[in-house]
PDB file of C-alpha atoms in Angstrom:
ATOM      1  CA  UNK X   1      -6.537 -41.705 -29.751  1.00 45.00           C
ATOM      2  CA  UNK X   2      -9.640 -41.891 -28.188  1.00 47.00           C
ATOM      3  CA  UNK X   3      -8.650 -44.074 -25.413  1.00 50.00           C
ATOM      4  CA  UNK X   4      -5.660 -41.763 -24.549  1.00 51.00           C
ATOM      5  CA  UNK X   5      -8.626 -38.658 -25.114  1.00 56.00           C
ATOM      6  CA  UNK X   6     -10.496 -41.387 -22.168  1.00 50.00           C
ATOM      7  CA  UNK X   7      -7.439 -41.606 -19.879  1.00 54.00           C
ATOM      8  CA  UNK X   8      -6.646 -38.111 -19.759  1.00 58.00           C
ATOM      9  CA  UNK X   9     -10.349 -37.137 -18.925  1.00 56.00           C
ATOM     10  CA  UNK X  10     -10.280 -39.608 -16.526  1.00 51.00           C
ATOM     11  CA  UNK X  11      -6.954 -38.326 -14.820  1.00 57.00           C
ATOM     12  CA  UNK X  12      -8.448 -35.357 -14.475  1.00 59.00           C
ATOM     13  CA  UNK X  13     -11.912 -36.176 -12.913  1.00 60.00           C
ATOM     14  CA  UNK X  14     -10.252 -36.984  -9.093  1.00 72.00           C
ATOM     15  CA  UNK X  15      -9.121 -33.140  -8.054  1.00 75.00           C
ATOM     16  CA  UNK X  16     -12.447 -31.392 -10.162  1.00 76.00           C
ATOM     17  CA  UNK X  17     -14.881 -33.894  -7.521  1.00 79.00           C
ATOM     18  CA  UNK X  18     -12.509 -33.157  -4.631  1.00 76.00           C
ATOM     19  CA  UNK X  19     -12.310 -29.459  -5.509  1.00 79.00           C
ATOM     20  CA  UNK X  20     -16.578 -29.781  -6.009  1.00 81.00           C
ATOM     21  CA  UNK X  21     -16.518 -31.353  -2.923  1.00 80.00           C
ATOM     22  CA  UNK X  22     -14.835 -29.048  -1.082  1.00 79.00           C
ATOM     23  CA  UNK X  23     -16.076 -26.151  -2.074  1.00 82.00           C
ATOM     24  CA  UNK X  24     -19.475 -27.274  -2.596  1.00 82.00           C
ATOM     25  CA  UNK X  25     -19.895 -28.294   1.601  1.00 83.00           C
ATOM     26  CA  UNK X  26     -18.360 -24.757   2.245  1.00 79.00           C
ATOM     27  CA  UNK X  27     -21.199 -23.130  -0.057  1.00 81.00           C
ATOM     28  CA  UNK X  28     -23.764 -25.225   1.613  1.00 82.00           C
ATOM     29  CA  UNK X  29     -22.657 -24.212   5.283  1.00 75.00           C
ATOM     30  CA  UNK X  30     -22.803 -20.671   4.038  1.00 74.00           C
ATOM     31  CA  UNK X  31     -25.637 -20.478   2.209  1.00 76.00           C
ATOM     32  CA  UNK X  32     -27.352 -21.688   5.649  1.00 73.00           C
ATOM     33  CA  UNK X  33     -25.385 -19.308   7.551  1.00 71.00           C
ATOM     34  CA  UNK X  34     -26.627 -16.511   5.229  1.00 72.00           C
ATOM     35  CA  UNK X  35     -30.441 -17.409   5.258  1.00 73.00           C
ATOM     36  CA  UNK X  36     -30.366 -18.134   9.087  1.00 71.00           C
ATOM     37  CA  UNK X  37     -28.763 -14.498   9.689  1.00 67.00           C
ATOM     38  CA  UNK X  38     -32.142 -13.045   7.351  1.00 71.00           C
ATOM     39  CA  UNK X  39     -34.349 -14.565   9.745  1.00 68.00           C
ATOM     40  CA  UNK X  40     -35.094 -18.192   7.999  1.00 68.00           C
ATOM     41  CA  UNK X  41     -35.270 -20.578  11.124  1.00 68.00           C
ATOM     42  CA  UNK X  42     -38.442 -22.617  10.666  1.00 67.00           C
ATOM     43  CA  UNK X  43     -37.540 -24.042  13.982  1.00 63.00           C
ATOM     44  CA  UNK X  44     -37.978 -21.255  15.543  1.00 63.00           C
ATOM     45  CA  UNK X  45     -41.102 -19.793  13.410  1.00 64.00           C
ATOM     46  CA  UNK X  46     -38.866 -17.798  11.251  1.00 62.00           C
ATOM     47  CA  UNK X  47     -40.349 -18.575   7.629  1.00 67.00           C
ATOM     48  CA  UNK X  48     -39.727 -15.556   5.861  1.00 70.00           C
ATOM     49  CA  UNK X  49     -36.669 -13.614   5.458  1.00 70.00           C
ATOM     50  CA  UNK X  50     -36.016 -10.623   7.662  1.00 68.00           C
ATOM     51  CA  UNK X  51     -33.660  -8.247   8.953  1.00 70.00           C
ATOM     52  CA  UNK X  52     -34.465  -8.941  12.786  1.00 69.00           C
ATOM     53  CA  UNK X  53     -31.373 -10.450  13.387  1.00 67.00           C
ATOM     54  CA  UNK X  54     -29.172  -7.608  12.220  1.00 70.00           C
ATOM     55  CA  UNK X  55     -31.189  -5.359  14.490  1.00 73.00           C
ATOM     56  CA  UNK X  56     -30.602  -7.561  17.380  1.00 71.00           C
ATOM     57  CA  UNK X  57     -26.806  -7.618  16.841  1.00 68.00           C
ATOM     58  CA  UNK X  58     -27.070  -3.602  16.582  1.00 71.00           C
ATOM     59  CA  UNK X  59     -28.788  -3.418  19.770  1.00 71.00           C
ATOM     60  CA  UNK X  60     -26.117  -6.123  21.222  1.00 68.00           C
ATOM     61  CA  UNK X  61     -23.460  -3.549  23.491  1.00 71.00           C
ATOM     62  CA  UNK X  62     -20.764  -6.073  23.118  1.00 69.00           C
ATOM     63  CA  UNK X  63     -20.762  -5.535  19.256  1.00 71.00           C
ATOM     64  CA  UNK X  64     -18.732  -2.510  18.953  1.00 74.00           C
ATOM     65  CA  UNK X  65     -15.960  -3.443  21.785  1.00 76.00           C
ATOM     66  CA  UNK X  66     -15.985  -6.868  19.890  1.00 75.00           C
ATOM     67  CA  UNK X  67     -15.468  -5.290  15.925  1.00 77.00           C
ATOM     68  CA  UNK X  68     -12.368  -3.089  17.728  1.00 79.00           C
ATOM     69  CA  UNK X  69     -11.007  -5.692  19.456  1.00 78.00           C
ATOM     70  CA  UNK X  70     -10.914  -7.660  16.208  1.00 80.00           C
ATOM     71  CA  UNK X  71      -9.667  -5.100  13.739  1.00 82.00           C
ATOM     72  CA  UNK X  72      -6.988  -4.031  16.224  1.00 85.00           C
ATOM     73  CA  UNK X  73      -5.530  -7.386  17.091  1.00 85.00           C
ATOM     74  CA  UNK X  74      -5.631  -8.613  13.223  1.00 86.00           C
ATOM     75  CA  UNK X  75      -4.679  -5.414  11.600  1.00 89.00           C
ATOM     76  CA  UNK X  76      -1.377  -4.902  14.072  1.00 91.00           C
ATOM     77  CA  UNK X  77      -0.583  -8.541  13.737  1.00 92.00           C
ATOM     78  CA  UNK X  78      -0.594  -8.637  10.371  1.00 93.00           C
ATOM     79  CA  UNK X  79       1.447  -5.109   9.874  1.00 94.00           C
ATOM     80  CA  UNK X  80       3.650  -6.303  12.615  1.00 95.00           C
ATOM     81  CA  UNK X  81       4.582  -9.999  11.102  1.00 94.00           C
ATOM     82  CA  UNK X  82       4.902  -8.422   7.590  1.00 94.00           C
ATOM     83  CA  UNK X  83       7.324  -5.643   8.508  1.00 94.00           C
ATOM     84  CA  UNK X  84       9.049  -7.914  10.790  1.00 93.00           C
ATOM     85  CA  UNK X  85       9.100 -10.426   7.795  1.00 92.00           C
ATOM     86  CA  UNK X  86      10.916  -8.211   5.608  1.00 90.00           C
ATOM     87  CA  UNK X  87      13.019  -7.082   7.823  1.00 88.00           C
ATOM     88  CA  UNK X  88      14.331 -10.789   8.912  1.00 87.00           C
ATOM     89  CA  UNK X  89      14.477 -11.864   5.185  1.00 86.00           C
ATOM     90  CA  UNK X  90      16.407  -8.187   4.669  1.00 83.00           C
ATOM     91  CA  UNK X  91      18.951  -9.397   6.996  1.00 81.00           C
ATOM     92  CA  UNK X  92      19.626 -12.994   6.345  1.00 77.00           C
ATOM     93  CA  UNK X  93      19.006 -13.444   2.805  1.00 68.00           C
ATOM     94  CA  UNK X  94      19.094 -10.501   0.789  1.00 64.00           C
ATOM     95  CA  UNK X  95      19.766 -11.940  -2.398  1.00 62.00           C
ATOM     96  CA  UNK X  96      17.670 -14.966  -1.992  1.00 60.00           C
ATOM     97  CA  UNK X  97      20.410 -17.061  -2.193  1.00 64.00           C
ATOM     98  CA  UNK X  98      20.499 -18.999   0.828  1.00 63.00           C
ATOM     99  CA  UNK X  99      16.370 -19.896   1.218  1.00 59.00           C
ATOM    100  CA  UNK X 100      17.456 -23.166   3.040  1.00 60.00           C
ATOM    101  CA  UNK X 101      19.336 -21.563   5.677  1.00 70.00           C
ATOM    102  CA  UNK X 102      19.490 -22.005   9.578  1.00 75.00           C
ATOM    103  CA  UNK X 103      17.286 -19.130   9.906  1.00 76.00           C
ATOM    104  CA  UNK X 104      14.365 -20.860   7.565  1.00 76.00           C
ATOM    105  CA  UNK X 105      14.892 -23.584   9.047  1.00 81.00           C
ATOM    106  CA  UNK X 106      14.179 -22.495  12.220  1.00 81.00           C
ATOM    107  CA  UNK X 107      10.909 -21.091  10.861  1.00 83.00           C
ATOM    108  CA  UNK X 108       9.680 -23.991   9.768  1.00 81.00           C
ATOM    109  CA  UNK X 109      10.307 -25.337  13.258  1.00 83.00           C
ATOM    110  CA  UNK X 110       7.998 -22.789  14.609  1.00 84.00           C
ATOM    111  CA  UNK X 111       4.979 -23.353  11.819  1.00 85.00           C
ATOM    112  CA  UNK X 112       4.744 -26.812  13.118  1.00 85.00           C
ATOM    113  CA  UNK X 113       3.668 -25.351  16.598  1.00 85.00           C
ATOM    114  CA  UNK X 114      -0.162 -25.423  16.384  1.00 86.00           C
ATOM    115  CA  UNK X 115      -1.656 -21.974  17.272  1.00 84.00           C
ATOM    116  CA  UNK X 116      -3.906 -23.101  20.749  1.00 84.00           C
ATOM    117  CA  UNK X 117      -0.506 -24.406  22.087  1.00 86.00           C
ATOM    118  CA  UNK X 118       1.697 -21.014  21.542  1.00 87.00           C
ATOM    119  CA  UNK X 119      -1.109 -18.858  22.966  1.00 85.00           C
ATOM    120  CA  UNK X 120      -1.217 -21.482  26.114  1.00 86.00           C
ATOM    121  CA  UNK X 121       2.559 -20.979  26.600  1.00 86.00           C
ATOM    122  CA  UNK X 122       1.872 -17.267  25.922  1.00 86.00           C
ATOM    123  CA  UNK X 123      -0.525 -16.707  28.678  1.00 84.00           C
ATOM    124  CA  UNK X 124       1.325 -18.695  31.017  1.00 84.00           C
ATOM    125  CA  UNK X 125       4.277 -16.415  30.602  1.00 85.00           C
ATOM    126  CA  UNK X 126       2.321 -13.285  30.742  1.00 81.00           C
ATOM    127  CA  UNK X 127       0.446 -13.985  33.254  1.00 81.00           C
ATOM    128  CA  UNK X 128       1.176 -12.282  36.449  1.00 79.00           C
ATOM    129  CA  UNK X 129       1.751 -15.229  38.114  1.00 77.00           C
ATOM    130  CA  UNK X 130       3.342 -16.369  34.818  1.00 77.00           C
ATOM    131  CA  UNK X 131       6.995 -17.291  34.518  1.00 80.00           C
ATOM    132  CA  UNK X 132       8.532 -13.713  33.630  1.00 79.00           C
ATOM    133  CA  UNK X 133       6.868 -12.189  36.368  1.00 79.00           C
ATOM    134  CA  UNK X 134       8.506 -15.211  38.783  1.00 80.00           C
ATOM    135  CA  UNK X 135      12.102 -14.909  37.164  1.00 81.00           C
ATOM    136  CA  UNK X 136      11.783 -10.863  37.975  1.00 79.00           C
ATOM    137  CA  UNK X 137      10.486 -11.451  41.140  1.00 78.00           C
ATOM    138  CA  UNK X 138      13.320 -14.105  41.802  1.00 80.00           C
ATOM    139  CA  UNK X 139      16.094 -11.794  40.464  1.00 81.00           C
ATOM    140  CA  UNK X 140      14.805  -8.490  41.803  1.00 80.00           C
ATOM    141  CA  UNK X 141      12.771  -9.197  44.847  1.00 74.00           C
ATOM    142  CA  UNK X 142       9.992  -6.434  43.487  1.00 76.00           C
ATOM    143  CA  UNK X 143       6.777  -8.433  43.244  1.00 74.00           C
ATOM    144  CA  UNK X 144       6.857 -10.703  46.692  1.00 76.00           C
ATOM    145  CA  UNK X 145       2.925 -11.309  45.193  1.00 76.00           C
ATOM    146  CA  UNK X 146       1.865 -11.326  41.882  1.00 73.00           C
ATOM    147  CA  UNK X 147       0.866  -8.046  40.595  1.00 74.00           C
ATOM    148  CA  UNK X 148      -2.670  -7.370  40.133  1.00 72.00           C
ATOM    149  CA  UNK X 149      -2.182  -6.295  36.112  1.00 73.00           C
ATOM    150  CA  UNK X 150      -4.292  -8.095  33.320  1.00 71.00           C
ATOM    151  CA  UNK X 151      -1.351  -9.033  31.276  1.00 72.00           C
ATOM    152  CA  UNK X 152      -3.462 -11.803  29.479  1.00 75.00           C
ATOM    153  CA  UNK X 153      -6.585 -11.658  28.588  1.00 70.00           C
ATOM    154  CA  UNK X 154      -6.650  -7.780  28.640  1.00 68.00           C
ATOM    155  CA  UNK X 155      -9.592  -5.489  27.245  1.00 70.00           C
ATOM    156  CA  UNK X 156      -7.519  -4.355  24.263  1.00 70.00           C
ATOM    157  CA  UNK X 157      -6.489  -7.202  22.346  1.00 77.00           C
ATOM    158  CA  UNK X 158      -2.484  -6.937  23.087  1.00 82.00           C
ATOM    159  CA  UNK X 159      -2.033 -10.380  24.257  1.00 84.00           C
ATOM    160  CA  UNK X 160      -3.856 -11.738  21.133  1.00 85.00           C
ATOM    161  CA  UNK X 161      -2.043  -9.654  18.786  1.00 88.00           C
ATOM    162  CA  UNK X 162       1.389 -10.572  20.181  1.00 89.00           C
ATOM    163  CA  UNK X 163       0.098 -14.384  19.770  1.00 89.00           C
ATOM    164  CA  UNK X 164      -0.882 -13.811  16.453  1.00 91.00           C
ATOM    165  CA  UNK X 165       2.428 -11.878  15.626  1.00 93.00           C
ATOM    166  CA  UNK X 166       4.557 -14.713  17.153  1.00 91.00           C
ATOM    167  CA  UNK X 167       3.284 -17.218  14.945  1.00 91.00           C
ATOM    168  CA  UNK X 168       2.603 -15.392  12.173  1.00 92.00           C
ATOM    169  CA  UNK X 169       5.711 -13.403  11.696  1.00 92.00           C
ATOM    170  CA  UNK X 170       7.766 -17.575  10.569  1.00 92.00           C
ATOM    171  CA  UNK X 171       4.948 -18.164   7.917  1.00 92.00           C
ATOM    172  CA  UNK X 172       5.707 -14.810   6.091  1.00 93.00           C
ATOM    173  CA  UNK X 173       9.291 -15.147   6.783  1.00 91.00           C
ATOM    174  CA  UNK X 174       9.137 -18.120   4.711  1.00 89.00           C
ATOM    175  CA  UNK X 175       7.435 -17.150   2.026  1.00 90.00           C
ATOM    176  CA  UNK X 176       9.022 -14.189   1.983  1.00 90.00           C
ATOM    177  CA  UNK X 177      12.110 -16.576   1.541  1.00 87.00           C
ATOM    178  CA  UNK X 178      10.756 -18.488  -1.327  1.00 87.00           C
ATOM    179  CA  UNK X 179       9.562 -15.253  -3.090  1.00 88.00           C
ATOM    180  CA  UNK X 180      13.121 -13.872  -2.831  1.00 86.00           C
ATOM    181  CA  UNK X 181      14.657 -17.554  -4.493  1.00 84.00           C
ATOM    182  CA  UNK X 182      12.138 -16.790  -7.376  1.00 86.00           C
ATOM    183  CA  UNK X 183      13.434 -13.379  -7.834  1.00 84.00           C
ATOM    184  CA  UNK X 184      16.514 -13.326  -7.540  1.00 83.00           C
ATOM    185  CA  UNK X 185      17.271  -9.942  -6.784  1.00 81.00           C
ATOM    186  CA  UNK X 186      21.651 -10.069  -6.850  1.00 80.00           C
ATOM    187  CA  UNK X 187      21.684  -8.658  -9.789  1.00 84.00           C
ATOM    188  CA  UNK X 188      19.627  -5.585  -9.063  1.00 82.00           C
ATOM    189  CA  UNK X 189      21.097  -4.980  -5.623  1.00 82.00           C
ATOM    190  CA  UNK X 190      24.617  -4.736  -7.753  1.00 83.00           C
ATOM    191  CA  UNK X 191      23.353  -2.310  -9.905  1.00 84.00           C
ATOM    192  CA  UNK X 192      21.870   0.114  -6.862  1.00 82.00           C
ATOM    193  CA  UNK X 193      24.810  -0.064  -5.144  1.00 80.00           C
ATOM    194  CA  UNK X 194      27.235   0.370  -7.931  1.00 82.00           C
ATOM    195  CA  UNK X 195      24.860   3.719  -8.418  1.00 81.00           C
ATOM    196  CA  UNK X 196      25.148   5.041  -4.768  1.00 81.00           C
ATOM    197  CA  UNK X 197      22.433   3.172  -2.994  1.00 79.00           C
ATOM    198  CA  UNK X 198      22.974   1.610   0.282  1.00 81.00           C
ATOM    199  CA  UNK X 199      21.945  -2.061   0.596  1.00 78.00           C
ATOM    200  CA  UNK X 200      19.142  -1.389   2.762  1.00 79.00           C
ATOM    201  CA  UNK X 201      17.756   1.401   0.587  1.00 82.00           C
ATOM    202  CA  UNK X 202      18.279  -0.470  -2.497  1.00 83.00           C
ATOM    203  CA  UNK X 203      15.970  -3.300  -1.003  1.00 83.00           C
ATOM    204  CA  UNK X 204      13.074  -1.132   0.120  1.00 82.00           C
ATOM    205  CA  UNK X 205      13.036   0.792  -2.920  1.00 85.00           C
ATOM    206  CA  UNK X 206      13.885  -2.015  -6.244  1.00 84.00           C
ATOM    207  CA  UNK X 207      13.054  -5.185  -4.329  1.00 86.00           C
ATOM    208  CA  UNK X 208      10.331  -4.843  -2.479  1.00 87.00           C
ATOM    209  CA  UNK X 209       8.091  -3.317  -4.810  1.00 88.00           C
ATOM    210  CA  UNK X 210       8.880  -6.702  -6.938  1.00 89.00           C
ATOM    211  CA  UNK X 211       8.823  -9.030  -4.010  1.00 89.00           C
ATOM    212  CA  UNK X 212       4.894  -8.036  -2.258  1.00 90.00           C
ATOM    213  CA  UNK X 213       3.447  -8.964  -5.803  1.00 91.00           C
ATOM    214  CA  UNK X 214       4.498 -12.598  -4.922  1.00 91.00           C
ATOM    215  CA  UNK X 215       3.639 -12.677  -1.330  1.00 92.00           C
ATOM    216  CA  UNK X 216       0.937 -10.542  -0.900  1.00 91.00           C
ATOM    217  CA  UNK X 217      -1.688 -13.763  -1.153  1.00 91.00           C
ATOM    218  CA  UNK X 218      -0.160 -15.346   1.768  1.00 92.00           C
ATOM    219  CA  UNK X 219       0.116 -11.673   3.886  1.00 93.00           C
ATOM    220  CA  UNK X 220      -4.023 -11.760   2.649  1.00 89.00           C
ATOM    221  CA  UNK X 221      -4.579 -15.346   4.344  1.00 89.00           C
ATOM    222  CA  UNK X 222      -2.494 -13.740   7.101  1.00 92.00           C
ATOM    223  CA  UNK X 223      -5.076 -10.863   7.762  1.00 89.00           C
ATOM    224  CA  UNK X 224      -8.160 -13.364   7.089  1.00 85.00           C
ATOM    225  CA  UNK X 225      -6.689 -15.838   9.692  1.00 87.00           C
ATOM    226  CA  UNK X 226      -6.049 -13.388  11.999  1.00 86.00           C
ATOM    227  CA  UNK X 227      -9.632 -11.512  11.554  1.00 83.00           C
ATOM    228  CA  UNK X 228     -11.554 -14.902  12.152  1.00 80.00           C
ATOM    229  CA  UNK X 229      -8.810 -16.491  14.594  1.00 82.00           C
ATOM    230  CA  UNK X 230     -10.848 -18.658  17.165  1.00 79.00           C
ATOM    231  CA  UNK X 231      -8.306 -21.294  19.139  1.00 80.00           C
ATOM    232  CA  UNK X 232      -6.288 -18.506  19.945  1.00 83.00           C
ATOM    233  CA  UNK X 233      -8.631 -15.808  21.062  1.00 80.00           C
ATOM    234  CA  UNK X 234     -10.065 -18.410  23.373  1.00 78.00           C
ATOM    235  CA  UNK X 235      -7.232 -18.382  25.473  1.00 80.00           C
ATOM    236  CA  UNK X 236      -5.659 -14.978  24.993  1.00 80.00           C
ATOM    237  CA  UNK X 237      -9.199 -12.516  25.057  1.00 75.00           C
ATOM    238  CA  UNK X 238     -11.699 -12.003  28.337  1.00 66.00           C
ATOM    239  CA  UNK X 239     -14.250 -14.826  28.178  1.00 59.00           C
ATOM    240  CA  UNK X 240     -16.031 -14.010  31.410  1.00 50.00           C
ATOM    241  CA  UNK X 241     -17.910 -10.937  32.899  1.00 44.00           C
ATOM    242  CA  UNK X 242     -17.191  -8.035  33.098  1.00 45.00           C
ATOM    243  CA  UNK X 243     -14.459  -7.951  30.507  1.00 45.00           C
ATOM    244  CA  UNK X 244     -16.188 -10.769  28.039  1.00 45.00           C
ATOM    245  CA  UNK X 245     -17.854  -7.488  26.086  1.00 48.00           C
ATOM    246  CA  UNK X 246     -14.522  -6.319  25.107  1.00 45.00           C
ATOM    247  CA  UNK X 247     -13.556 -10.161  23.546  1.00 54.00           C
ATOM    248  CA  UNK X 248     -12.851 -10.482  19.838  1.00 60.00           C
ATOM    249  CA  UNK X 249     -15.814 -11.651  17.805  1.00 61.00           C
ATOM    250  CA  UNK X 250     -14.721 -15.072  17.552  1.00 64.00           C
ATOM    251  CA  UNK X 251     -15.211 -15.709  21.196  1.00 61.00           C
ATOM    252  CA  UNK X 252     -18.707 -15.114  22.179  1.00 61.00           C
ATOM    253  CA  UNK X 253     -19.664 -16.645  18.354  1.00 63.00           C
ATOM    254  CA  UNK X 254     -18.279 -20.174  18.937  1.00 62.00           C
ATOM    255  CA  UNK X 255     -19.258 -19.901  22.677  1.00 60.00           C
ATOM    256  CA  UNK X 256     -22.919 -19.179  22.421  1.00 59.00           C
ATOM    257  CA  UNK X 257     -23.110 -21.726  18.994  1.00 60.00           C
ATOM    258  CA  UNK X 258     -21.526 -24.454  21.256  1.00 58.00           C
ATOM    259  CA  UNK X 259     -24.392 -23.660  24.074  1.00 54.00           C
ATOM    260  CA  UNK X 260     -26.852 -25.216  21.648  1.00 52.00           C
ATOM    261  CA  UNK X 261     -29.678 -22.542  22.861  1.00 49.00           C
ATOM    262  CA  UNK X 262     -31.605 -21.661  19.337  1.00 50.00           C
ATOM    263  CA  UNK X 263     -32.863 -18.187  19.968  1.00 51.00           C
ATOM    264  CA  UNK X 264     -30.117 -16.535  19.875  1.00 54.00           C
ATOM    265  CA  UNK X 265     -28.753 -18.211  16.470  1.00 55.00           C
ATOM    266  CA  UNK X 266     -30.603 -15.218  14.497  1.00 55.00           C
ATOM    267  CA  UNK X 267     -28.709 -12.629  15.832  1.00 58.00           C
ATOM    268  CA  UNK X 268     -25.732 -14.849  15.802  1.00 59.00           C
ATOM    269  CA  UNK X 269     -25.816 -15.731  12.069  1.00 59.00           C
ATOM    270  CA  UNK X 270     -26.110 -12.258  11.345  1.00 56.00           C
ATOM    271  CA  UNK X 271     -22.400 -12.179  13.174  1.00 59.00           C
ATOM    272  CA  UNK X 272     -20.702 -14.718  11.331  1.00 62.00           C
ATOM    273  CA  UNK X 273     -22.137 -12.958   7.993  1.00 56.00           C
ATOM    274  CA  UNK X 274     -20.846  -9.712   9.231  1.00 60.00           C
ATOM    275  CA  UNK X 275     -17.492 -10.999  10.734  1.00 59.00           C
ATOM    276  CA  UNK X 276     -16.819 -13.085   6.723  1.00 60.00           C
ATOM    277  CA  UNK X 277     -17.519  -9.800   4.898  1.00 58.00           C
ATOM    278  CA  UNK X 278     -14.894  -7.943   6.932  1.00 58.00           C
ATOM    279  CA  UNK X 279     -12.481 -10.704   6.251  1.00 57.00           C
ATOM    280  CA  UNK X 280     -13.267 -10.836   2.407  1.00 59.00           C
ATOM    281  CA  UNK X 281     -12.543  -6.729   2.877  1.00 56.00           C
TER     282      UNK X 281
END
């Protein structure tokens, strides 16, 4: 008995370290992240705690451009891939009775596509020397230059919130799947309709209500991902002057922490603590 008591205490030792591991390195970064962003930089003379860096980022111009640029790409991405979500999983598997499907299949296709590599292809569609704008060109003979429009890159966040929408929209499509093989929902759609309801009505109003209970974690890690997004808002936000103020908040955080200059890492803390507390909501 007390050997099996041993074993099973034992078997269960590996994934509480990992899980302390994990989670205790992430505390650790963030607690230093915190305390740098109150002014605690002994490097730099800081030995008490202060609000200086907060007042810096106020002052900072780029701030506000950079909050709305962020809210607005994440917050239509996210609506956007949910609705669009539903609406696919609506369509080809009502019932959740065919999760393994061609269409999920082709979803997981897309999740394997890593995020920097779809906004690369992305911009150089977009671009206005990008492939579309050739193929019209080509077909129409209306652009015998490129057009001088900001397509990629542009002030308000459109090019990174259709990135974030195209590879968002498979990852909610499949759990939206997998939600819908859990539920089951044949047997209510039968009953709606055999009362009057059309299919599509019937779905909106008795399915979904059961169905975002299940997925809304992963629509969550959706918005938090695309709040904090940084290999894609690299390539698809300004990142040089003038139009560099109006870049998501990611951008000019990883760029100036990469420049290795310590002054500014006040101010710059102060972001990151900002930038996590409007992902955590």
């Amino acid at each position: 008995m007390k050997r099996a008591s041993l074993t099973s205490h034992l078997g269960k030792l590996p994934p509480a370290l990992a899980l302390l591991l994990l989670v205790g390195t992430i505390l650790v970064g963030l607690c230093f992240v915190v305390v740098t962003g109150f002014g605690y930089l002994p490097a730099l003379g800081g030995d008490t705690l202060s609000l200086d860096g907060f007042r810096r980022l106020l002052a900072d111009p780029r701030l506000t451009p950079s909050l709305l640029a962020t809210l607005t790409a994440g917050l239509v991405a996210t609506l956007a891939s949910f609705l669009t979500a539903l609406a696919l999983a609506a369509r080809f598997d009502p019932t959740g009775e065919n999760e393994q499907g061609w269409a999920h299949r082709l979803a997981v296709a897309v999740l394997a596509l890593p995020h920097v590599a779809l906004g690369l292809g992305l911009a150089f569609l977009l671009m206005p020397s990008g492939w579309v704008m050739r193929v019209v060109a080509w077909t129409t003979g209306l652009f015998p230059v490129p057009p001088d429009w900001l397509l990629v890159t542009d002030t308000g966040g459109v090019a990174l919130a259709l990135g974030l929408f195209l590879k968002e929209t498979p990852f909610l499509f499949v759990a939206t799947l997998t939600a819908l093989a859990q539920l089951k929902p044949a047997p209510i759609l039968l009953m709606a309709q055999s009362l009057g309801y059309q299919n599509h009505m019937a779905w909106v109003k008795l399915v979904l209500p059961r169905l975002y209970p299940i997925i809304r974690f992963p629509v969550l890690a959706v918005l938090a991902y695309s709040l904090s997004v940084v290999e894609m808002a690299l390539v698809l936000v300004p990142g040089t002057p003038p139009h560099c103020r109006y870049s998501s908040c990611a951008g000019p955080t990883i760029r100036t922490w990469r420049s290795g200059f310590l002054p500014p890492r006040r101010p710059l803390c102060s972001c990151c603590w900002c930038h996590l507390r409007s992902c955590c909501g």
